[in-house]
Amino acid sequence: MDPKHLTEAVEQKNGEYALIRDAEIPQLSIYDKPLPCFGCGIGWFSLLLGFVFPLMWYYATILYFGNYYLKDPRERAGLAASAIAALICTIALIITIAILVF
């Protein structure tokens, strides 16, 4: 067997863990680390915390429109959910103020 064709996993000794990486796309392993905020991500954490402190929804909306999810695509769904919650909160606030004033 030609040593040039050996992979990192084959070169490891028996009983040791081998780090699996894609030789063609080395950036695939960057998503192996856990998300911040207790592992659920900033977006989902902001969505949950927003029910107590609604300004968190607006913070996550700013992150969403600022393309924060390009750093880690796993954040996109949570940030979008927080942006939708901020929109619903804003509409409900406008309707409530309109009813009370008029």
PDB file of N, CA and C in Angstrom:
ATOM      1  N   MET A   1       0.841  -1.177   0.000  1.00  0.00           N
ATOM      2  CA  MET A   1       0.000   0.000   0.000  1.00  0.00           C
ATOM      3  C   MET A   1       0.884   1.237   0.000  1.00  0.00           C
ATOM      4  N   ASP A   2       0.550   2.183  -0.828  1.00  0.00           N
ATOM      5  CA  ASP A   2       1.331   3.399  -0.972  1.00  0.00           C
ATOM      6  C   ASP A   2       1.087   4.320   0.227  1.00  0.00           C
ATOM      7  N   PRO A   3       2.113   4.791   0.929  1.00  0.00           N
ATOM      8  CA  PRO A   3       1.916   5.640   2.113  1.00  0.00           C
ATOM      9  C   PRO A   3       1.251   6.978   1.785  1.00  0.00           C
ATOM     10  N   LYS A   4       1.307   7.407   0.544  1.00  0.00           N
ATOM     11  CA  LYS A   4       0.677   8.671   0.168  1.00  0.00           C
ATOM     12  C   LYS A   4      -0.847   8.588   0.286  1.00  0.00           C
ATOM     13  N   HIS A   5      -1.405   7.415   0.132  1.00  0.00           N
ATOM     14  CA  HIS A   5      -2.854   7.250   0.119  1.00  0.00           C
ATOM     15  C   HIS A   5      -3.434   6.917   1.488  1.00  0.00           C
ATOM     16  N   LEU A   6      -2.600   6.847   2.513  1.00  0.00           N
ATOM     17  CA  LEU A   6      -3.105   6.564   3.848  1.00  0.00           C
ATOM     18  C   LEU A   6      -3.862   7.783   4.386  1.00  0.00           C
ATOM     19  N   THR A   7      -4.941   7.531   5.050  1.00  0.00           N
ATOM     20  CA  THR A   7      -5.686   8.620   5.671  1.00  0.00           C
ATOM     21  C   THR A   7      -5.256   8.783   7.109  1.00  0.00           C
ATOM     22  N   GLU A   8      -5.680   9.881   7.735  1.00  0.00           N
ATOM     23  CA  GLU A   8      -5.312  10.105   9.130  1.00  0.00           C
ATOM     24  C   GLU A   8      -5.887   9.024  10.027  1.00  0.00           C
ATOM     25  N   ALA A   9      -7.092   8.553   9.707  1.00  0.00           N
ATOM     26  CA  ALA A   9      -7.740   7.536  10.548  1.00  0.00           C
ATOM     27  C   ALA A   9      -6.963   6.227  10.513  1.00  0.00           C
ATOM     28  N   VAL A  10      -6.387   5.873   9.387  1.00  0.00           N
ATOM     29  CA  VAL A  10      -5.639   4.628   9.266  1.00  0.00           C
ATOM     30  C   VAL A  10      -4.311   4.757  10.002  1.00  0.00           C
ATOM     31  N   GLU A  11      -3.732   5.947  10.000  1.00  0.00           N
ATOM     32  CA  GLU A  11      -2.434   6.151  10.623  1.00  0.00           C
ATOM     33  C   GLU A  11      -2.511   6.133  12.147  1.00  0.00           C
ATOM     34  N   GLN A  12      -3.687   6.265  12.731  1.00  0.00           N
ATOM     35  CA  GLN A  12      -3.843   6.266  14.184  1.00  0.00           C
ATOM     36  C   GLN A  12      -3.570   4.876  14.747  1.00  0.00           C
ATOM     37  N   LYS A  13      -3.069   4.853  15.948  1.00  0.00           N
ATOM     38  CA  LYS A  13      -2.833   3.581  16.629  1.00  0.00           C
ATOM     39  C   LYS A  13      -4.162   3.015  17.098  1.00  0.00           C
ATOM     40  N   ASN A  14      -4.193   1.718  17.300  1.00  0.00           N
ATOM     41  CA  ASN A  14      -5.413   1.091  17.805  1.00  0.00           C
ATOM     42  C   ASN A  14      -5.716   1.593  19.211  1.00  0.00           C
ATOM     43  N   GLY A  15      -6.986   1.868  19.474  1.00  0.00           N
ATOM     44  CA  GLY A  15      -7.402   2.315  20.793  1.00  0.00           C
ATOM     45  C   GLY A  15      -7.384   3.817  20.977  1.00  0.00           C
ATOM     46  N   GLU A  16      -6.951   4.568  19.992  1.00  0.00           N
ATOM     47  CA  GLU A  16      -6.943   6.021  20.094  1.00  0.00           C
ATOM     48  C   GLU A  16      -8.019   6.597  19.184  1.00  0.00           C
ATOM     49  N   TYR A  17      -8.548   7.731  19.579  1.00  0.00           N
ATOM     50  CA  TYR A  17      -9.552   8.398  18.761  1.00  0.00           C
ATOM     51  C   TYR A  17      -8.876   9.127  17.612  1.00  0.00           C
ATOM     52  N   ALA A  18      -9.528   9.138  16.461  1.00  0.00           N
ATOM     53  CA  ALA A  18      -9.009   9.831  15.294  1.00  0.00           C
ATOM     54  C   ALA A  18      -9.950  10.974  14.949  1.00  0.00           C
ATOM     55  N   LEU A  19      -9.395  12.127  14.686  1.00  0.00           N
ATOM     56  CA  LEU A  19     -10.179  13.271  14.266  1.00  0.00           C
ATOM     57  C   LEU A  19     -10.526  13.098  12.795  1.00  0.00           C
ATOM     58  N   ILE A  20     -11.803  13.056  12.496  1.00  0.00           N
ATOM     59  CA  ILE A  20     -12.245  12.831  11.124  1.00  0.00           C
ATOM     60  C   ILE A  20     -12.411  14.180  10.440  1.00  0.00           C
ATOM     61  N   ARG A  21     -11.733  14.364   9.354  1.00  0.00           N
ATOM     62  CA  ARG A  21     -11.812  15.605   8.582  1.00  0.00           C
ATOM     63  C   ARG A  21     -11.981  15.263   7.122  1.00  0.00           C
ATOM     64  N   ASP A  22     -12.565  16.194   6.413  1.00  0.00           N
ATOM     65  CA  ASP A  22     -12.693  16.043   4.975  1.00  0.00           C
ATOM     66  C   ASP A  22     -11.444  16.649   4.345  1.00  0.00           C
ATOM     67  N   ALA A  23     -10.730  15.867   3.582  1.00  0.00           N
ATOM     68  CA  ALA A  23      -9.479  16.340   2.987  1.00  0.00           C
ATOM     69  C   ALA A  23      -9.725  17.436   1.957  1.00  0.00           C
ATOM     70  N   GLU A  24     -10.860  17.392   1.279  1.00  0.00           N
ATOM     71  CA  GLU A  24     -11.143  18.383   0.243  1.00  0.00           C
ATOM     72  C   GLU A  24     -11.688  19.684   0.824  1.00  0.00           C
ATOM     73  N   ILE A  25     -12.496  19.592   1.878  1.00  0.00           N
ATOM     74  CA  ILE A  25     -13.093  20.778   2.479  1.00  0.00           C
ATOM     75  C   ILE A  25     -12.760  20.772   3.980  1.00  0.00           C
ATOM     76  N   PRO A  26     -11.642  21.362   4.368  1.00  0.00           N
ATOM     77  CA  PRO A  26     -11.227  21.291   5.776  1.00  0.00           C
ATOM     78  C   PRO A  26     -12.120  22.088   6.724  1.00  0.00           C
ATOM     79  N   GLN A  27     -12.976  22.977   6.218  1.00  0.00           N
ATOM     80  CA  GLN A  27     -13.821  23.800   7.078  1.00  0.00           C
ATOM     81  C   GLN A  27     -15.049  23.056   7.591  1.00  0.00           C
ATOM     82  N   LEU A  28     -15.290  21.839   7.135  1.00  0.00           N
ATOM     83  CA  LEU A  28     -16.465  21.104   7.588  1.00  0.00           C
ATOM     84  C   LEU A  28     -16.423  20.827   9.081  1.00  0.00           C
ATOM     85  N   SER A  29     -15.263  20.701   9.651  1.00  0.00           N
ATOM     86  CA  SER A  29     -15.174  20.374  11.072  1.00  0.00           C
ATOM     87  C   SER A  29     -15.374  21.590  11.969  1.00  0.00           C
ATOM     88  N   ILE A  30     -15.541  22.797  11.425  1.00  0.00           N
ATOM     89  CA  ILE A  30     -15.725  23.969  12.280  1.00  0.00           C
ATOM     90  C   ILE A  30     -17.088  23.964  12.944  1.00  0.00           C
ATOM     91  N   TYR A  31     -18.040  23.192  12.442  1.00  0.00           N
ATOM     92  CA  TYR A  31     -19.367  23.146  13.047  1.00  0.00           C
ATOM     93  C   TYR A  31     -19.483  22.033  14.077  1.00  0.00           C
ATOM     94  N   ASP A  32     -18.374  21.418  14.439  1.00  0.00           N
ATOM     95  CA  ASP A  32     -18.392  20.373  15.452  1.00  0.00           C
ATOM     96  C   ASP A  32     -18.460  20.948  16.860  1.00  0.00           C
ATOM     97  N   LYS A  33     -18.069  22.209  17.035  1.00  0.00           N
ATOM     98  CA  LYS A  33     -18.110  22.789  18.374  1.00  0.00           C
ATOM     99  C   LYS A  33     -19.547  23.208  18.712  1.00  0.00           C
ATOM    100  N   PRO A  34     -19.897  23.168  19.987  1.00  0.00           N
ATOM    101  CA  PRO A  34     -21.276  23.486  20.375  1.00  0.00           C
ATOM    102  C   PRO A  34     -21.596  24.969  20.193  1.00  0.00           C
ATOM    103  N   LEU A  35     -22.880  25.245  20.058  1.00  0.00           N
ATOM    104  CA  LEU A  35     -23.337  26.624  19.923  1.00  0.00           C
ATOM    105  C   LEU A  35     -23.239  27.346  21.265  1.00  0.00           C
ATOM    106  N   PRO A  36     -23.136  28.685  21.234  1.00  0.00           N
ATOM    107  CA  PRO A  36     -23.111  29.426  22.499  1.00  0.00           C
ATOM    108  C   PRO A  36     -24.485  29.404  23.177  1.00  0.00           C
ATOM    109  N   CYS A  37     -24.578  29.959  24.347  1.00  0.00           N
ATOM    110  CA  CYS A  37     -25.831  30.064  25.124  1.00  0.00           C
ATOM    111  C   CYS A  37     -26.418  28.693  25.434  1.00  0.00           C
ATOM    112  N   PHE A  38     -25.677  27.910  26.157  1.00  0.00           N
ATOM    113  CA  PHE A  38     -26.111  26.594  26.623  1.00  0.00           C
ATOM    114  C   PHE A  38     -26.366  25.612  25.488  1.00  0.00           C
ATOM    115  N   GLY A  39     -25.734  25.810  24.361  1.00  0.00           N
ATOM    116  CA  GLY A  39     -25.816  24.879  23.250  1.00  0.00           C
ATOM    117  C   GLY A  39     -26.999  25.068  22.325  1.00  0.00           C
ATOM    118  N   CYS A  40     -27.883  26.014  22.630  1.00  0.00           N
ATOM    119  CA  CYS A  40     -29.057  26.191  21.757  1.00  0.00           C
ATOM    120  C   CYS A  40     -28.878  27.344  20.785  1.00  0.00           C
ATOM    121  N   GLY A  41     -27.837  28.126  20.905  1.00  0.00           N
ATOM    122  CA  GLY A  41     -27.577  29.212  19.980  1.00  0.00           C
ATOM    123  C   GLY A  41     -28.160  30.526  20.472  1.00  0.00           C
ATOM    124  N   ILE A  42     -27.617  31.607  19.955  1.00  0.00           N
ATOM    125  CA  ILE A  42     -28.047  32.942  20.369  1.00  0.00           C
ATOM    126  C   ILE A  42     -29.488  33.208  19.947  1.00  0.00           C
ATOM    127  N   GLY A  43     -29.877  32.760  18.769  1.00  0.00           N
ATOM    128  CA  GLY A  43     -31.226  33.014  18.262  1.00  0.00           C
ATOM    129  C   GLY A  43     -32.311  32.364  19.101  1.00  0.00           C
ATOM    130  N   TRP A  44     -32.165  31.071  19.360  1.00  0.00           N
ATOM    131  CA  TRP A  44     -33.183  30.365  20.153  1.00  0.00           C
ATOM    132  C   TRP A  44     -33.165  30.837  21.598  1.00  0.00           C
ATOM    133  N   PHE A  45     -31.988  31.145  22.120  1.00  0.00           N
ATOM    134  CA  PHE A  45     -31.905  31.660  23.481  1.00  0.00           C
ATOM    135  C   PHE A  45     -32.594  33.018  23.574  1.00  0.00           C
ATOM    136  N   SER A  46     -32.404  33.859  22.562  1.00  0.00           N
ATOM    137  CA  SER A  46     -33.064  35.162  22.532  1.00  0.00           C
ATOM    138  C   SER A  46     -34.574  35.015  22.402  1.00  0.00           C
ATOM    139  N   LEU A  47     -35.015  34.024  21.633  1.00  0.00           N
ATOM    140  CA  LEU A  47     -36.456  33.789  21.486  1.00  0.00           C
ATOM    141  C   LEU A  47     -37.066  33.416  22.836  1.00  0.00           C
ATOM    142  N   LEU A  48     -36.438  32.512  23.548  1.00  0.00           N
ATOM    143  CA  LEU A  48     -36.969  32.089  24.842  1.00  0.00           C
ATOM    144  C   LEU A  48     -36.893  33.206  25.878  1.00  0.00           C
ATOM    145  N   LEU A  49     -35.778  33.907  25.927  1.00  0.00           N
ATOM    146  CA  LEU A  49     -35.615  34.991  26.892  1.00  0.00           C
ATOM    147  C   LEU A  49     -36.489  36.192  26.538  1.00  0.00           C
ATOM    148  N   GLY A  50     -36.865  36.312  25.275  1.00  0.00           N
ATOM    149  CA  GLY A  50     -37.699  37.422  24.828  1.00  0.00           C
ATOM    150  C   GLY A  50     -39.096  37.424  25.417  1.00  0.00           C
ATOM    151  N   PHE A  51     -39.589  36.271  25.855  1.00  0.00           N
ATOM    152  CA  PHE A  51     -40.911  36.243  26.486  1.00  0.00           C
ATOM    153  C   PHE A  51     -40.884  36.934  27.849  1.00  0.00           C
ATOM    154  N   VAL A  52     -39.704  37.029  28.449  1.00  0.00           N
ATOM    155  CA  VAL A  52     -39.548  37.749  29.711  1.00  0.00           C
ATOM    156  C   VAL A  52     -39.043  39.162  29.460  1.00  0.00           C
ATOM    157  N   PHE A  53     -38.145  39.299  28.503  1.00  0.00           N
ATOM    158  CA  PHE A  53     -37.498  40.573  28.179  1.00  0.00           C
ATOM    159  C   PHE A  53     -37.547  40.767  26.664  1.00  0.00           C
ATOM    160  N   PRO A  54     -38.649  41.352  26.149  1.00  0.00           N
ATOM    161  CA  PRO A  54     -38.872  41.408  24.692  1.00  0.00           C
ATOM    162  C   PRO A  54     -37.794  42.128  23.870  1.00  0.00           C
ATOM    163  N   LEU A  55     -36.980  42.936  24.512  1.00  0.00           N
ATOM    164  CA  LEU A  55     -35.918  43.606  23.745  1.00  0.00           C
ATOM    165  C   LEU A  55     -34.903  42.615  23.175  1.00  0.00           C
ATOM    166  N   MET A  56     -34.863  41.418  23.720  1.00  0.00           N
ATOM    167  CA  MET A  56     -33.963  40.393  23.184  1.00  0.00           C
ATOM    168  C   MET A  56     -34.359  39.997  21.767  1.00  0.00           C
ATOM    169  N   TRP A  57     -35.652  40.053  21.459  1.00  0.00           N
ATOM    170  CA  TRP A  57     -36.104  39.745  20.099  1.00  0.00           C
ATOM    171  C   TRP A  57     -35.543  40.765  19.114  1.00  0.00           C
ATOM    172  N   TYR A  58     -35.510  42.030  19.523  1.00  0.00           N
ATOM    173  CA  TYR A  58     -34.986  43.071  18.641  1.00  0.00           C
ATOM    174  C   TYR A  58     -33.474  42.952  18.490  1.00  0.00           C
ATOM    175  N   TYR A  59     -32.799  42.543  19.561  1.00  0.00           N
ATOM    176  CA  TYR A  59     -31.360  42.297  19.483  1.00  0.00           C
ATOM    177  C   TYR A  59     -31.072  41.174  18.472  1.00  0.00           C
ATOM    178  N   ALA A  60     -31.834  40.087  18.545  1.00  0.00           N
ATOM    179  CA  ALA A  60     -31.643  38.969  17.616  1.00  0.00           C
ATOM    180  C   ALA A  60     -32.012  39.370  16.191  1.00  0.00           C
ATOM    181  N   THR A  61     -32.991  40.267  16.047  1.00  0.00           N
ATOM    182  CA  THR A  61     -33.367  40.752  14.712  1.00  0.00           C
ATOM    183  C   THR A  61     -32.221  41.542  14.092  1.00  0.00           C
ATOM    184  N   ILE A  62     -31.568  42.353  14.910  1.00  0.00           N
ATOM    185  CA  ILE A  62     -30.404  43.111  14.408  1.00  0.00           C
ATOM    186  C   ILE A  62     -29.302  42.147  13.977  1.00  0.00           C
ATOM    187  N   LEU A  63     -29.083  41.099  14.770  1.00  0.00           N
ATOM    188  CA  LEU A  63     -28.079  40.095  14.381  1.00  0.00           C
ATOM    189  C   LEU A  63     -28.474  39.387  13.083  1.00  0.00           C
ATOM    190  N   TYR A  64     -29.777  39.107  12.933  1.00  0.00           N
ATOM    191  CA  TYR A  64     -30.257  38.411  11.736  1.00  0.00           C
ATOM    192  C   TYR A  64     -30.046  39.267  10.492  1.00  0.00           C
ATOM    193  N   PHE A  65     -30.452  40.527  10.556  1.00  0.00           N
ATOM    194  CA  PHE A  65     -30.288  41.395   9.389  1.00  0.00           C
ATOM    195  C   PHE A  65     -28.840  41.830   9.186  1.00  0.00           C
ATOM    196  N   GLY A  66     -28.012  41.656  10.216  1.00  0.00           N
ATOM    197  CA  GLY A  66     -26.583  41.922  10.084  1.00  0.00           C
ATOM    198  C   GLY A  66     -25.810  40.714   9.592  1.00  0.00           C
ATOM    199  N   ASN A  67     -26.532  39.662   9.168  1.00  0.00           N
ATOM    200  CA  ASN A  67     -25.937  38.434   8.625  1.00  0.00           C
ATOM    201  C   ASN A  67     -24.995  37.750   9.607  1.00  0.00           C
ATOM    202  N   TYR A  68     -25.355  37.744  10.881  1.00  0.00           N
ATOM    203  CA  TYR A  68     -24.557  37.045  11.889  1.00  0.00           C
ATOM    204  C   TYR A  68     -24.508  35.548  11.611  1.00  0.00           C
ATOM    205  N   TYR A  69     -25.560  35.028  10.985  1.00  0.00           N
ATOM    206  CA  TYR A  69     -25.639  33.589  10.734  1.00  0.00           C
ATOM    207  C   TYR A  69     -24.615  33.120   9.706  1.00  0.00           C
ATOM    208  N   LEU A  70     -23.938  34.020   9.029  1.00  0.00           N
ATOM    209  CA  LEU A  70     -22.893  33.602   8.086  1.00  0.00           C
ATOM    210  C   LEU A  70     -21.689  33.021   8.834  1.00  0.00           C
ATOM    211  N   LYS A  71     -21.500  33.425  10.094  1.00  0.00           N
ATOM    212  CA  LYS A  71     -20.425  32.842  10.896  1.00  0.00           C
ATOM    213  C   LYS A  71     -20.719  31.387  11.210  1.00  0.00           C
ATOM    214  N   ASP A  72     -21.996  31.094  11.473  1.00  0.00           N
ATOM    215  CA  ASP A  72     -22.420  29.726  11.776  1.00  0.00           C
ATOM    216  C   ASP A  72     -23.848  29.555  11.282  1.00  0.00           C
ATOM    217  N   PRO A  73     -24.060  28.841  10.188  1.00  0.00           N
ATOM    218  CA  PRO A  73     -25.406  28.709   9.609  1.00  0.00           C
ATOM    219  C   PRO A  73     -26.435  28.064  10.538  1.00  0.00           C
ATOM    220  N   ARG A  74     -25.978  27.391  11.573  1.00  0.00           N
ATOM    221  CA  ARG A  74     -26.926  26.779  12.510  1.00  0.00           C
ATOM    222  C   ARG A  74     -27.704  27.828  13.289  1.00  0.00           C
ATOM    223  N   GLU A  75     -27.232  29.066  13.323  1.00  0.00           N
ATOM    224  CA  GLU A  75     -27.898  30.147  14.047  1.00  0.00           C
ATOM    225  C   GLU A  75     -29.077  30.733  13.269  1.00  0.00           C
ATOM    226  N   ARG A  76     -29.165  30.474  11.995  1.00  0.00           N
ATOM    227  CA  ARG A  76     -30.124  31.164  11.130  1.00  0.00           C
ATOM    228  C   ARG A  76     -31.575  30.950  11.553  1.00  0.00           C
ATOM    229  N   ALA A  77     -31.976  29.747  11.856  1.00  0.00           N
ATOM    230  CA  ALA A  77     -33.374  29.462  12.199  1.00  0.00           C
ATOM    231  C   ALA A  77     -33.790  30.176  13.479  1.00  0.00           C
ATOM    232  N   GLY A  78     -32.953  30.148  14.493  1.00  0.00           N
ATOM    233  CA  GLY A  78     -33.282  30.809  15.750  1.00  0.00           C
ATOM    234  C   GLY A  78     -33.353  32.310  15.613  1.00  0.00           C
ATOM    235  N   LEU A  79     -32.437  32.883  14.839  1.00  0.00           N
ATOM    236  CA  LEU A  79     -32.465  34.329  14.626  1.00  0.00           C
ATOM    237  C   LEU A  79     -33.693  34.739  13.819  1.00  0.00           C
ATOM    238  N   ALA A  80     -34.078  33.931  12.845  1.00  0.00           N
ATOM    239  CA  ALA A  80     -35.282  34.225  12.058  1.00  0.00           C
ATOM    240  C   ALA A  80     -36.525  34.119  12.933  1.00  0.00           C
ATOM    241  N   ALA A  81     -36.582  33.137  13.816  1.00  0.00           N
ATOM    242  CA  ALA A  81     -37.725  32.994  14.721  1.00  0.00           C
ATOM    243  C   ALA A  81     -37.826  34.201  15.655  1.00  0.00           C
ATOM    244  N   SER A  82     -36.698  34.698  16.112  1.00  0.00           N
ATOM    245  CA  SER A  82     -36.703  35.882  16.966  1.00  0.00           C
ATOM    246  C   SER A  82     -37.138  37.118  16.186  1.00  0.00           C
ATOM    247  N   ALA A  83     -36.745  37.210  14.926  1.00  0.00           N
ATOM    248  CA  ALA A  83     -37.171  38.339  14.096  1.00  0.00           C
ATOM    249  C   ALA A  83     -38.683  38.301  13.879  1.00  0.00           C
ATOM    250  N   ILE A  84     -39.241  37.125  13.672  1.00  0.00           N
ATOM    251  CA  ILE A  84     -40.694  36.989  13.511  1.00  0.00           C
ATOM    252  C   ILE A  84     -41.405  37.344  14.809  1.00  0.00           C
ATOM    253  N   ALA A  85     -40.865  36.927  15.941  1.00  0.00           N
ATOM    254  CA  ALA A  85     -41.453  37.271  17.235  1.00  0.00           C
ATOM    255  C   ALA A  85     -41.408  38.781  17.464  1.00  0.00           C
ATOM    256  N   ALA A  86     -40.325  39.430  17.062  1.00  0.00           N
ATOM    257  CA  ALA A  86     -40.224  40.884  17.193  1.00  0.00           C
ATOM    258  C   ALA A  86     -41.263  41.577  16.316  1.00  0.00           C
ATOM    259  N   LEU A  87     -41.492  41.052  15.119  1.00  0.00           N
ATOM    260  CA  LEU A  87     -42.503  41.616  14.222  1.00  0.00           C
ATOM    261  C   LEU A  87     -43.899  41.489  14.817  1.00  0.00           C
ATOM    262  N   ILE A  88     -44.221  40.319  15.342  1.00  0.00           N
ATOM    263  CA  ILE A  88     -45.536  40.090  15.955  1.00  0.00           C
ATOM    264  C   ILE A  88     -45.709  40.986  17.181  1.00  0.00           C
ATOM    265  N   CYS A  89     -44.672  41.133  17.973  1.00  0.00           N
ATOM    266  CA  CYS A  89     -44.722  41.993  19.148  1.00  0.00           C
ATOM    267  C   CYS A  89     -44.941  43.450  18.749  1.00  0.00           C
ATOM    268  N   THR A  90     -44.272  43.895  17.713  1.00  0.00           N
ATOM    269  CA  THR A  90     -44.416  45.267  17.245  1.00  0.00           C
ATOM    270  C   THR A  90     -45.828  45.522  16.728  1.00  0.00           C
ATOM    271  N   ILE A  91     -46.362  44.604  15.947  1.00  0.00           N
ATOM    272  CA  ILE A  91     -47.731  44.752  15.425  1.00  0.00           C
ATOM    273  C   ILE A  91     -48.739  44.764  16.572  1.00  0.00           C
ATOM    274  N   ALA A  92     -48.576  43.880  17.537  1.00  0.00           N
ATOM    275  CA  ALA A  92     -49.488  43.847  18.682  1.00  0.00           C
ATOM    276  C   ALA A  92     -49.394  45.137  19.493  1.00  0.00           C
ATOM    277  N   LEU A  93     -48.204  45.670  19.633  1.00  0.00           N
ATOM    278  CA  LEU A  93     -48.017  46.926  20.361  1.00  0.00           C
ATOM    279  C   LEU A  93     -48.665  48.090  19.627  1.00  0.00           C
ATOM    280  N   ILE A  94     -48.523  48.140  18.320  1.00  0.00           N
ATOM    281  CA  ILE A  94     -49.131  49.222  17.528  1.00  0.00           C
ATOM    282  C   ILE A  94     -50.656  49.144  17.586  1.00  0.00           C
ATOM    283  N   ILE A  95     -51.208  47.945  17.483  1.00  0.00           N
ATOM    284  CA  ILE A  95     -52.661  47.780  17.547  1.00  0.00           C
ATOM    285  C   ILE A  95     -53.171  48.156  18.935  1.00  0.00           C
ATOM    286  N   THR A  96     -52.460  47.773  19.984  1.00  0.00           N
ATOM    287  CA  THR A  96     -52.871  48.100  21.348  1.00  0.00           C
ATOM    288  C   THR A  96     -52.849  49.615  21.575  1.00  0.00           C
ATOM    289  N   ILE A  97     -51.814  50.259  21.112  1.00  0.00           N
ATOM    290  CA  ILE A  97     -51.712  51.719  21.271  1.00  0.00           C
ATOM    291  C   ILE A  97     -52.802  52.403  20.451  1.00  0.00           C
ATOM    292  N   ALA A  98     -53.081  51.909  19.238  1.00  0.00           N
ATOM    293  CA  ALA A  98     -54.118  52.509  18.393  1.00  0.00           C
ATOM    294  C   ALA A  98     -55.484  52.380  19.044  1.00  0.00           C
ATOM    295  N   ILE A  99     -55.776  51.274  19.672  1.00  0.00           N
ATOM    296  CA  ILE A  99     -57.077  51.066  20.314  1.00  0.00           C
ATOM    297  C   ILE A  99     -57.191  51.969  21.561  1.00  0.00           C
ATOM    298  N   LEU A 100     -56.132  52.083  22.325  1.00  0.00           N
ATOM    299  CA  LEU A 100     -56.176  52.894  23.535  1.00  0.00           C
ATOM    300  C   LEU A 100     -56.256  54.398  23.237  1.00  0.00           C
ATOM    301  N   VAL A 101     -55.620  54.838  22.170  1.00  0.00           N
ATOM    302  CA  VAL A 101     -55.590  56.260  21.838  1.00  0.00           C
ATOM    303  C   VAL A 101     -56.869  56.681  21.139  1.00  0.00           C
ATOM    304  N   PHE A 102     -57.381  55.874  20.265  1.00  0.00           N
ATOM    305  CA  PHE A 102     -58.561  56.263  19.470  1.00  0.00           C
ATOM    306  C   PHE A 102     -59.742  55.657  20.063  1.00  0.00           C
TER     307      PHE A 102
END
